[in-house]
Tab-separated table of C-alpha atoms and ligand atoms in Angstrom:
chain	number	residue	atom	x	y	z
G	310	MET	CA	0.000	0.000	0.000
G	311	ARG	CA	2.797	2.416	1.000
G	312	LYS	CA	4.643	1.651	-2.299
G	313	ILE	CA	1.475	2.475	-4.315
G	314	MET	CA	1.030	5.776	-2.393
G	315	LEU	CA	4.664	6.811	-3.026
G	316	ALA	CA	4.348	5.878	-6.711
G	317	ALA	CA	1.166	7.962	-6.963
G	318	LEU	CA	2.871	10.964	-5.305
G	319	ALA	CA	5.855	10.617	-7.635
G	320	VAL	CA	3.536	10.637	-10.662
G	321	LEU	CA	1.706	13.672	-9.291
G	322	SER	CA	4.850	15.684	-8.686
G	323	LEU	CA	6.237	14.629	-12.039
G	324	GLY	CA	2.925	15.851	-13.456
G	325	SER	CA	3.246	19.329	-11.904
G	326	VAL	CA	6.923	19.607	-12.940
G	327	ALA	CA	5.878	18.599	-16.468
G	328	THR	CA	3.063	21.181	-16.318
G	329	ALA	CA	5.404	24.037	-15.361
G	330	GLN	CA	7.975	22.890	-17.928
G	331	ASN	CA	5.363	22.898	-20.675
G	332	PHE	CA	3.854	26.143	-19.435
G	333	PRO	CA	2.602	27.879	-21.437
G	334	SER	CA	1.334	25.578	-24.136
G	335	ARG	CA	-1.725	27.666	-25.082
G	336	PRO	CA	-2.768	31.345	-24.984
G	337	ILE	CA	-2.768	33.141	-21.623
G	338	THR	CA	-5.453	35.684	-20.714
G	339	ILE	CA	-4.940	38.794	-18.596
G	340	ILE	CA	-8.286	39.923	-17.154
G	341	VAL	CA	-8.440	43.738	-16.929
G	342	PRO	CA	-11.394	44.676	-14.697
G	343	PHE	CA	-11.990	48.031	-16.442
G	344	SER	CA	-12.946	49.229	-19.931
G	345	ALA	CA	-10.694	49.048	-22.963
G	346	GLY	CA	-8.815	52.260	-23.673
G	347	GLY	CA	-8.345	53.191	-19.996
G	348	PRO	CA	-5.108	53.312	-17.963
G	349	SER	CA	-5.223	49.719	-16.681
G	350	ASP	CA	-6.024	48.398	-20.158
G	351	ALA	CA	-3.202	50.456	-21.708
G	352	MET	CA	-0.593	49.172	-19.252
G	353	ALA	CA	-1.803	45.545	-19.511
G	354	ARG	CA	-1.635	45.597	-23.317
G	355	ILE	CA	1.895	47.063	-23.370
G	356	LEU	CA	3.093	44.366	-20.929
G	357	ALA	CA	1.148	41.547	-22.649
G	358	GLU	CA	3.030	42.122	-25.919
G	359	ARG	CA	6.373	41.821	-24.164
G	360	ILE	CA	5.382	38.855	-21.940
G	361	LYS	CA	4.321	37.079	-25.136
G	362	ALA	CA	7.876	37.510	-26.456
G	363	THR	CA	9.410	36.025	-23.294
G	364	LEU	CA	7.035	33.067	-23.020
G	365	GLY	CA	6.623	32.434	-26.750
G	366	GLU	CA	2.868	32.198	-26.365
G	367	THR	CA	-0.039	34.553	-27.153
G	368	VAL	CA	-1.104	36.755	-24.238
G	369	LEU	CA	-4.636	38.086	-24.619
G	370	VAL	CA	-6.257	40.956	-22.703
G	371	GLU	CA	-9.911	40.525	-21.778
G	372	ASN	CA	-11.891	43.425	-20.272
G	373	VAL	CA	-14.379	42.159	-17.671
G	374	THR	CA	-15.913	45.249	-16.114
G	375	GLY	CA	-18.286	46.324	-13.360
G	376	ALA	CA	-18.591	47.107	-9.644
G	377	GLY	CA	-15.348	49.063	-9.334
G	378	GLY	CA	-13.415	46.197	-10.943
G	379	SER	CA	-14.605	43.543	-8.499
G	380	VAL	CA	-16.444	41.579	-11.219
G	381	GLY	CA	-13.277	41.074	-13.276
G	382	VAL	CA	-11.223	40.091	-10.238
G	383	GLY	CA	-13.933	37.582	-9.268
G	384	ARG	CA	-13.680	36.004	-12.725
G	385	ALA	CA	-9.930	35.480	-12.216
G	386	VAL	CA	-10.371	34.145	-8.664
G	387	ARG	CA	-12.738	31.447	-9.976
G	388	ALA	CA	-10.470	30.482	-12.899
G	389	ALA	CA	-8.418	27.244	-12.936
G	390	PRO	CA	-5.123	27.663	-10.956
G	391	ASP	CA	-3.034	26.726	-14.004
G	392	GLY	CA	-1.411	30.062	-14.922
G	393	TYR	CA	-3.578	30.709	-17.991
G	394	THR	CA	-5.784	33.348	-16.312
G	395	ILE	CA	-4.041	36.361	-14.765
G	396	SER	CA	-5.767	39.064	-12.710
G	397	PHE	CA	-4.597	42.630	-13.470
G	398	GLY	CA	-5.465	45.068	-10.721
G	399	HIS	CA	-4.444	47.886	-8.453
G	400	LEU	CA	-4.927	49.674	-5.126
G	401	GLY	CA	-8.630	49.966	-5.924
G	402	THR	CA	-9.450	46.423	-7.038
G	403	HIS	CA	-7.071	44.476	-4.782
G	404	VAL	CA	-7.267	46.658	-1.650
G	405	ALA	CA	-10.117	49.218	-1.537
G	406	ASN	CA	-12.861	46.945	-2.867
G	407	GLY	CA	-12.410	44.631	0.110
G	408	ALA	CA	-13.545	47.480	2.384
G	409	ILE	CA	-16.548	48.402	0.223
G	410	TYR	CA	-18.116	45.326	-1.411
G	411	LYS	CA	-19.259	41.926	-0.203
G	412	LEU	CA	-16.858	40.355	-2.695
G	413	GLY	CA	-17.525	36.642	-2.193
G	414	TYR	CA	-13.760	36.109	-2.346
G	415	ASP	CA	-10.770	37.121	-0.196
G	416	LEU	CA	-8.274	39.494	-1.841
G	417	VAL	CA	-5.354	37.966	0.057
G	418	THR	CA	-6.110	34.257	0.532
G	419	ASP	CA	-7.880	33.600	-2.816
G	420	LEU	CA	-5.133	35.066	-4.979
G	421	GLU	CA	-1.417	34.435	-5.511
G	422	PRO	CA	0.612	37.628	-5.932
G	423	VAL	CA	2.818	37.546	-9.050
G	424	ALA	CA	4.465	40.947	-9.572
G	425	LEU	CA	4.165	44.601	-8.587
G	426	LEU	CA	3.785	46.792	-11.678
G	427	PRO	CA	4.419	50.504	-12.359
G	428	SER	CA	2.526	53.103	-10.372
G	429	ASN	CA	0.652	56.131	-11.504
G	430	PRO	CA	0.685	59.450	-9.702
G	431	MET	CA	-2.845	60.843	-9.856
G	432	ILE	CA	-3.677	64.114	-11.621
G	433	ILE	CA	-6.463	66.629	-11.041
G	434	VAL	CA	-8.051	67.431	-14.423
G	435	SER	CA	-11.194	69.267	-15.511
G	436	LYS	CA	-13.206	70.013	-18.624
G	437	LYS	CA	-11.644	73.009	-20.370
G	438	GLU	CA	-14.793	75.127	-20.005
G	439	ILE	CA	-14.182	75.646	-16.272
G	440	PRO	CA	-12.958	79.272	-15.728
G	441	ALA	CA	-9.884	78.296	-13.686
G	442	THR	CA	-6.217	78.183	-14.692
G	443	SER	CA	-4.700	77.201	-11.341
G	444	LEU	CA	-5.565	74.711	-8.602
G	445	LYS	CA	-6.423	77.579	-6.244
G	446	GLU	CA	-8.899	78.963	-8.849
G	447	LEU	CA	-10.332	75.478	-9.388
G	448	LEU	CA	-10.908	74.999	-5.644
G	449	ALA	CA	-12.624	78.413	-5.478
G	450	TRP	CA	-14.814	77.489	-8.455
G	451	LEU	CA	-15.714	74.090	-6.957
G	452	LYS	CA	-16.703	75.698	-3.635
G	453	ALA	CA	-18.765	78.416	-5.367
G	454	GLN	CA	-21.033	75.974	-7.258
G	455	PRO	CA	-24.671	75.823	-6.049
G	456	SER	CA	-24.691	72.015	-6.372
G	457	PRO	CA	-21.802	69.516	-6.084
G	458	PRO	CA	-19.729	69.458	-9.310
G	459	THR	CA	-19.623	66.108	-11.113
G	460	ALA	CA	-16.550	63.853	-10.910
G	461	GLY	CA	-16.081	60.859	-13.191
G	462	THR	CA	-14.924	57.571	-11.651
G	463	ALA	CA	-14.548	53.931	-12.648
G	464	GLY	CA	-17.065	52.944	-9.986
G	465	ALA	CA	-17.100	52.755	-6.199
G	466	GLY	CA	-13.730	51.531	-4.914
G	467	SER	CA	-11.859	52.305	-8.130
G	468	GLY	CA	-8.670	54.335	-8.072
G	469	SER	CA	-10.406	57.441	-9.397
G	470	HIS	CA	-13.109	57.079	-6.723
G	471	ILE	CA	-10.686	56.594	-3.808
G	472	ALA	CA	-8.679	59.571	-5.096
G	473	GLY	CA	-11.902	61.600	-5.320
G	474	LEU	CA	-12.838	60.790	-1.719
G	475	TYR	CA	-9.351	61.750	-0.572
G	476	PHE	CA	-9.522	65.012	-2.624
G	477	GLU	CA	-12.908	65.945	-1.092
G	478	ASN	CA	-11.461	65.333	2.350
G	479	VAL	CA	-8.244	67.342	1.851
G	480	ALA	CA	-9.757	70.174	-0.261
G	481	GLY	CA	-12.966	70.535	1.727
G	482	VAL	CA	-15.182	70.239	-1.354
G	483	LYS	CA	-18.221	68.081	-2.102
G	484	LEU	CA	-18.396	66.112	-5.368
G	485	GLN	CA	-21.178	64.245	-7.164
G	486	TYR	CA	-19.650	61.007	-8.480
G	487	VAL	CA	-20.581	59.738	-11.943
G	488	PRO	CA	-19.536	56.063	-12.229
G	489	TYR	CA	-18.331	54.543	-15.529
G	490	ARG	CA	-16.910	51.075	-16.253
G	491	GLY	CA	-13.475	52.643	-16.531
G	492	THR	CA	-11.795	56.024	-16.729
G	493	GLY	CA	-11.450	55.497	-20.488
G	494	PRO	CA	-15.157	56.243	-21.078
G	495	ALA	CA	-15.128	58.831	-18.247
G	496	MET	CA	-12.398	60.694	-20.134
G	497	ASN	CA	-14.529	60.785	-23.287
G	498	ASP	CA	-17.251	62.579	-21.317
G	499	LEU	CA	-14.764	64.965	-19.710
G	500	VAL	CA	-13.435	65.951	-23.146
G	501	ALA	CA	-17.045	66.408	-24.263
G	502	GLY	CA	-17.716	68.637	-21.237
G	503	GLN	CA	-20.380	66.240	-19.858
G	504	ILE	CA	-18.692	66.002	-16.460
G	505	ASP	CA	-16.617	68.599	-14.579
G	506	LEU	CA	-13.505	66.756	-13.392
G	507	ILE	CA	-11.640	63.517	-12.722
G	508	VAL	CA	-8.920	62.770	-10.190
G	509	ASP	CA	-7.379	60.451	-12.696
G	510	GLN	CA	-4.323	58.317	-13.324
G	511	THR	CA	-1.756	60.506	-15.087
G	512	SER	CA	-1.260	57.910	-17.834
G	513	ASN	CA	-4.944	58.233	-18.766
G	514	SER	CA	-5.076	62.036	-18.875
G	515	ILE	CA	-1.640	62.969	-20.221
G	516	GLY	CA	-2.563	62.554	-23.903
G	517	GLN	CA	-5.686	64.725	-23.619
G	518	VAL	CA	-3.813	67.353	-21.578
G	519	ARG	CA	-1.071	67.533	-24.227
G	520	ALA	CA	-3.768	67.840	-26.922
G	521	GLY	CA	-5.353	70.752	-25.017
G	522	ASN	CA	-8.711	68.929	-24.742
G	523	ILE	CA	-8.802	69.063	-20.932
G	524	ARG	CA	-7.108	71.179	-18.267
G	525	ALA	CA	-4.592	69.860	-15.730
G	526	TYR	CA	-4.038	71.503	-12.323
G	527	ALA	CA	-1.650	69.334	-10.302
G	528	ILE	CA	0.032	65.965	-9.845
G	529	THR	CA	-0.710	64.281	-6.488
G	530	ASP	CA	2.960	63.703	-5.681
G	531	SER	CA	5.886	65.578	-4.125
G	532	LYS	CA	7.789	65.497	-7.425
G	533	ARG	CA	6.752	66.431	-10.962
G	534	VAL	CA	6.258	63.817	-13.668
G	535	GLU	CA	9.274	63.948	-16.008
G	536	SER	CA	7.173	63.506	-19.148
G	537	ALA	CA	4.803	66.297	-18.036
G	538	SER	CA	7.150	68.594	-16.174
G	539	ASP	CA	4.994	71.658	-16.911
G	540	ILE	CA	2.320	70.408	-14.490
G	541	PRO	CA	2.967	71.482	-10.864
G	542	THR	CA	2.761	69.197	-7.868
G	543	VAL	CA	-0.033	69.630	-5.325
G	544	ASP	CA	2.608	70.973	-2.920
G	545	GLU	CA	3.518	73.711	-5.419
G	546	ALA	CA	-0.092	74.364	-6.455
G	547	GLY	CA	-1.554	74.887	-2.992
G	548	LEU	CA	-2.799	71.527	-1.702
G	549	PRO	CA	0.279	70.372	0.177
G	550	GLY	CA	0.393	66.709	1.230
G	551	PHE	CA	-2.397	65.477	-1.042
G	552	HIS	CA	-0.164	62.633	-2.228
G	553	MET	CA	-1.618	59.542	-3.877
G	554	THR	CA	0.039	57.120	-6.298
G	555	LEU	CA	-1.945	54.238	-7.724
G	556	TRP	CA	0.148	51.087	-7.896
G	557	SER	CA	-0.837	48.089	-10.035
G	558	GLY	CA	-0.014	44.401	-9.954
G	559	LEU	CA	-0.604	40.912	-11.332
G	560	TRP	CA	-2.171	38.010	-9.425
G	561	LEU	CA	-3.123	34.398	-10.139
G	562	PRO	CA	-5.837	32.168	-8.680
G	563	LYS	CA	-4.981	30.547	-5.356
G	564	GLY	CA	-3.280	27.150	-5.744
G	565	THR	CA	-1.379	28.001	-8.921
G	566	PRO	CA	1.912	25.991	-8.750
G	567	ASN	CA	4.847	28.064	-7.475
G	568	ASP	CA	6.981	27.365	-10.521
G	569	ILE	CA	4.278	28.780	-12.789
G	570	VAL	CA	3.998	31.856	-10.535
G	571	ALA	CA	7.801	32.178	-10.774
G	572	LYS	CA	7.738	31.853	-14.587
G	573	LEU	CA	5.138	34.619	-14.933
G	574	ASN	CA	6.946	36.778	-12.388
G	575	ALA	CA	10.157	36.442	-14.431
G	576	ALA	CA	8.300	37.322	-17.637
G	577	ALA	CA	6.788	40.426	-16.009
G	578	ILE	CA	10.232	41.522	-14.756
G	579	ASP	CA	11.671	40.940	-18.226
G	580	ALA	CA	9.051	43.270	-19.620
G	581	LEU	CA	9.754	45.956	-17.016
G	582	ASN	CA	13.488	45.719	-17.717
G	583	ASP	CA	13.025	46.136	-21.459
G	584	PRO	CA	14.245	49.683	-22.339
G	585	ALA	CA	11.617	50.157	-25.078
G	586	ILE	CA	8.793	49.102	-22.734
G	587	ARG	CA	10.134	51.316	-19.929
G	588	LYS	CA	10.230	54.292	-22.314
G	589	GLN	CA	6.634	53.658	-23.390
G	590	LEU	CA	5.441	53.407	-19.786
G	591	GLU	CA	7.484	56.385	-18.510
G	592	ASN	CA	6.225	58.499	-21.381
G	593	LEU	CA	2.751	57.883	-19.963
G	594	GLY	CA	3.942	59.223	-16.607
G	595	LEU	CA	4.233	55.793	-15.016
G	596	GLN	CA	6.850	55.146	-12.328
G	597	MET	CA	8.752	51.830	-12.291
G	598	PRO	CA	8.493	49.715	-9.132
G	599	PRO	CA	11.642	49.573	-6.973
G	600	LYS	CA	13.968	46.711	-8.053
G	601	ASP	CA	13.797	45.130	-4.575
G	602	GLN	CA	10.001	45.016	-4.736
G	603	LEU	CA	9.647	42.701	-7.753
G	604	SER	CA	9.202	39.298	-6.093
G	605	PRO	CA	5.748	37.733	-5.611
G	606	GLN	CA	6.335	37.883	-1.852
G	607	ALA	CA	7.041	41.626	-2.044
G	608	LEU	CA	3.681	42.242	-3.724
G	609	GLY	CA	1.939	40.084	-1.120
G	610	ALA	CA	3.520	42.020	1.749
G	611	TRP	CA	2.793	45.400	0.099
G	612	GLN	CA	-0.866	44.482	-0.531
G	613	LYS	CA	-1.321	43.516	3.129
G	614	ALA	CA	0.322	46.766	4.290
G	615	GLU	CA	-1.950	48.808	1.990
G	616	ILE	CA	-5.028	46.958	3.291
G	617	ALA	CA	-4.017	47.856	6.849
G	618	LYS	CA	-3.550	51.513	5.796
G	619	TRP	CA	-6.552	52.104	3.541
G	620	TRP	CA	-9.399	50.017	4.999
G	621	PRO	CA	-9.897	52.216	8.083
G	622	ILE	CA	-9.903	55.354	5.859
G	623	ILE	CA	-12.336	53.855	3.335
G	624	LYS	CA	-14.622	52.372	5.990
G	625	ALA	CA	-14.740	55.790	7.702
G	626	ALA	CA	-15.887	57.302	4.393
G	627	ASN	CA	-18.896	54.969	4.593
G	628	VAL	CA	-19.087	54.367	0.819
G	629	LYS	CA	-22.543	53.159	-0.269
G	630	VAL	CA	-22.773	50.705	-3.194
G	631	GLU	CA	-26.072	49.700	-4.847
Z	1137	MLT	C1	-9.217	52.131	-15.468
Z	1137	MLT	O1	-8.401	51.470	-16.106
Z	1137	MLT	O2	-10.278	52.517	-15.923
Z	1137	MLT	C2	-8.823	52.548	-14.072
Z	1137	MLT	O3	-7.860	51.783	-13.550
Z	1137	MLT	C3	-9.992	52.810	-13.266
Z	1137	MLT	C4	-9.758	53.379	-11.915
Z	1137	MLT	O4	-9.457	52.635	-11.018
Z	1137	MLT	O5	-9.914	54.587	-11.737
């Protein structure tokens, strides 16, 4: 009996080694929990192309949207733990949503961290019709409105929503949130003057700012963004300390074999070390993760630390979701 058990175990472990060795042997899908054309989608597609080159297998991007990104993350959580379904997410989807929604999954124990990705300083932008050319003038305009100005978000718990809550708190203004399935479609409405502002990811706004279709007031960081050095920081523009940077990451379903996690981690690091990819991402205003923060364990530890930091703040904001 003991011999049979050992033989069975040997076959099993041989099986998983074989699986990792043959991984990938068919297309991989990265689930982006927000609309196509937005900041998460843009970063995922740039990385997917390069990960494909490292792994020699097609890497698809699928947009599964809704509920501040929690629907797309749920899809990845329920996928087979075989490395073929990757969850793309960020501070909103893999931290904030746990303090807002009854998710039906656990952001820490139901997912395997793979790699920390670049982070995005946020940017305060408005439709160009608003009669303000500085952050101080924008704050005065916001406070002078008879009803709360409208702010586009990617849904409750999304990065643009958490940033909006934080902005209200620090600036002492009241906003009326208009939820979209991503800040891609929210940006279309800002350019069209349908909504007043977004506290957005710089990578999503920078193109429209450069084109003069929207107005930028400040970057929510202590240092300017190199590729948009004409935009002041909040410290320079009169809202000192309103610092928020939205970090992103990759996760896999719980139970995915370690060697497959390691293979995807290595492919993600390869992509981030590729000078052409770095240039593309930095041109969007994205900041590379620190070199000592690129292991799966580092992302796991960072996610837990961010949960400890943000949940009390978000719970205190008492966010209501339908
Ligand atoms: C998006 O890609 O639309 C964003 O990541 C949404 C957000 O969190 O604001």
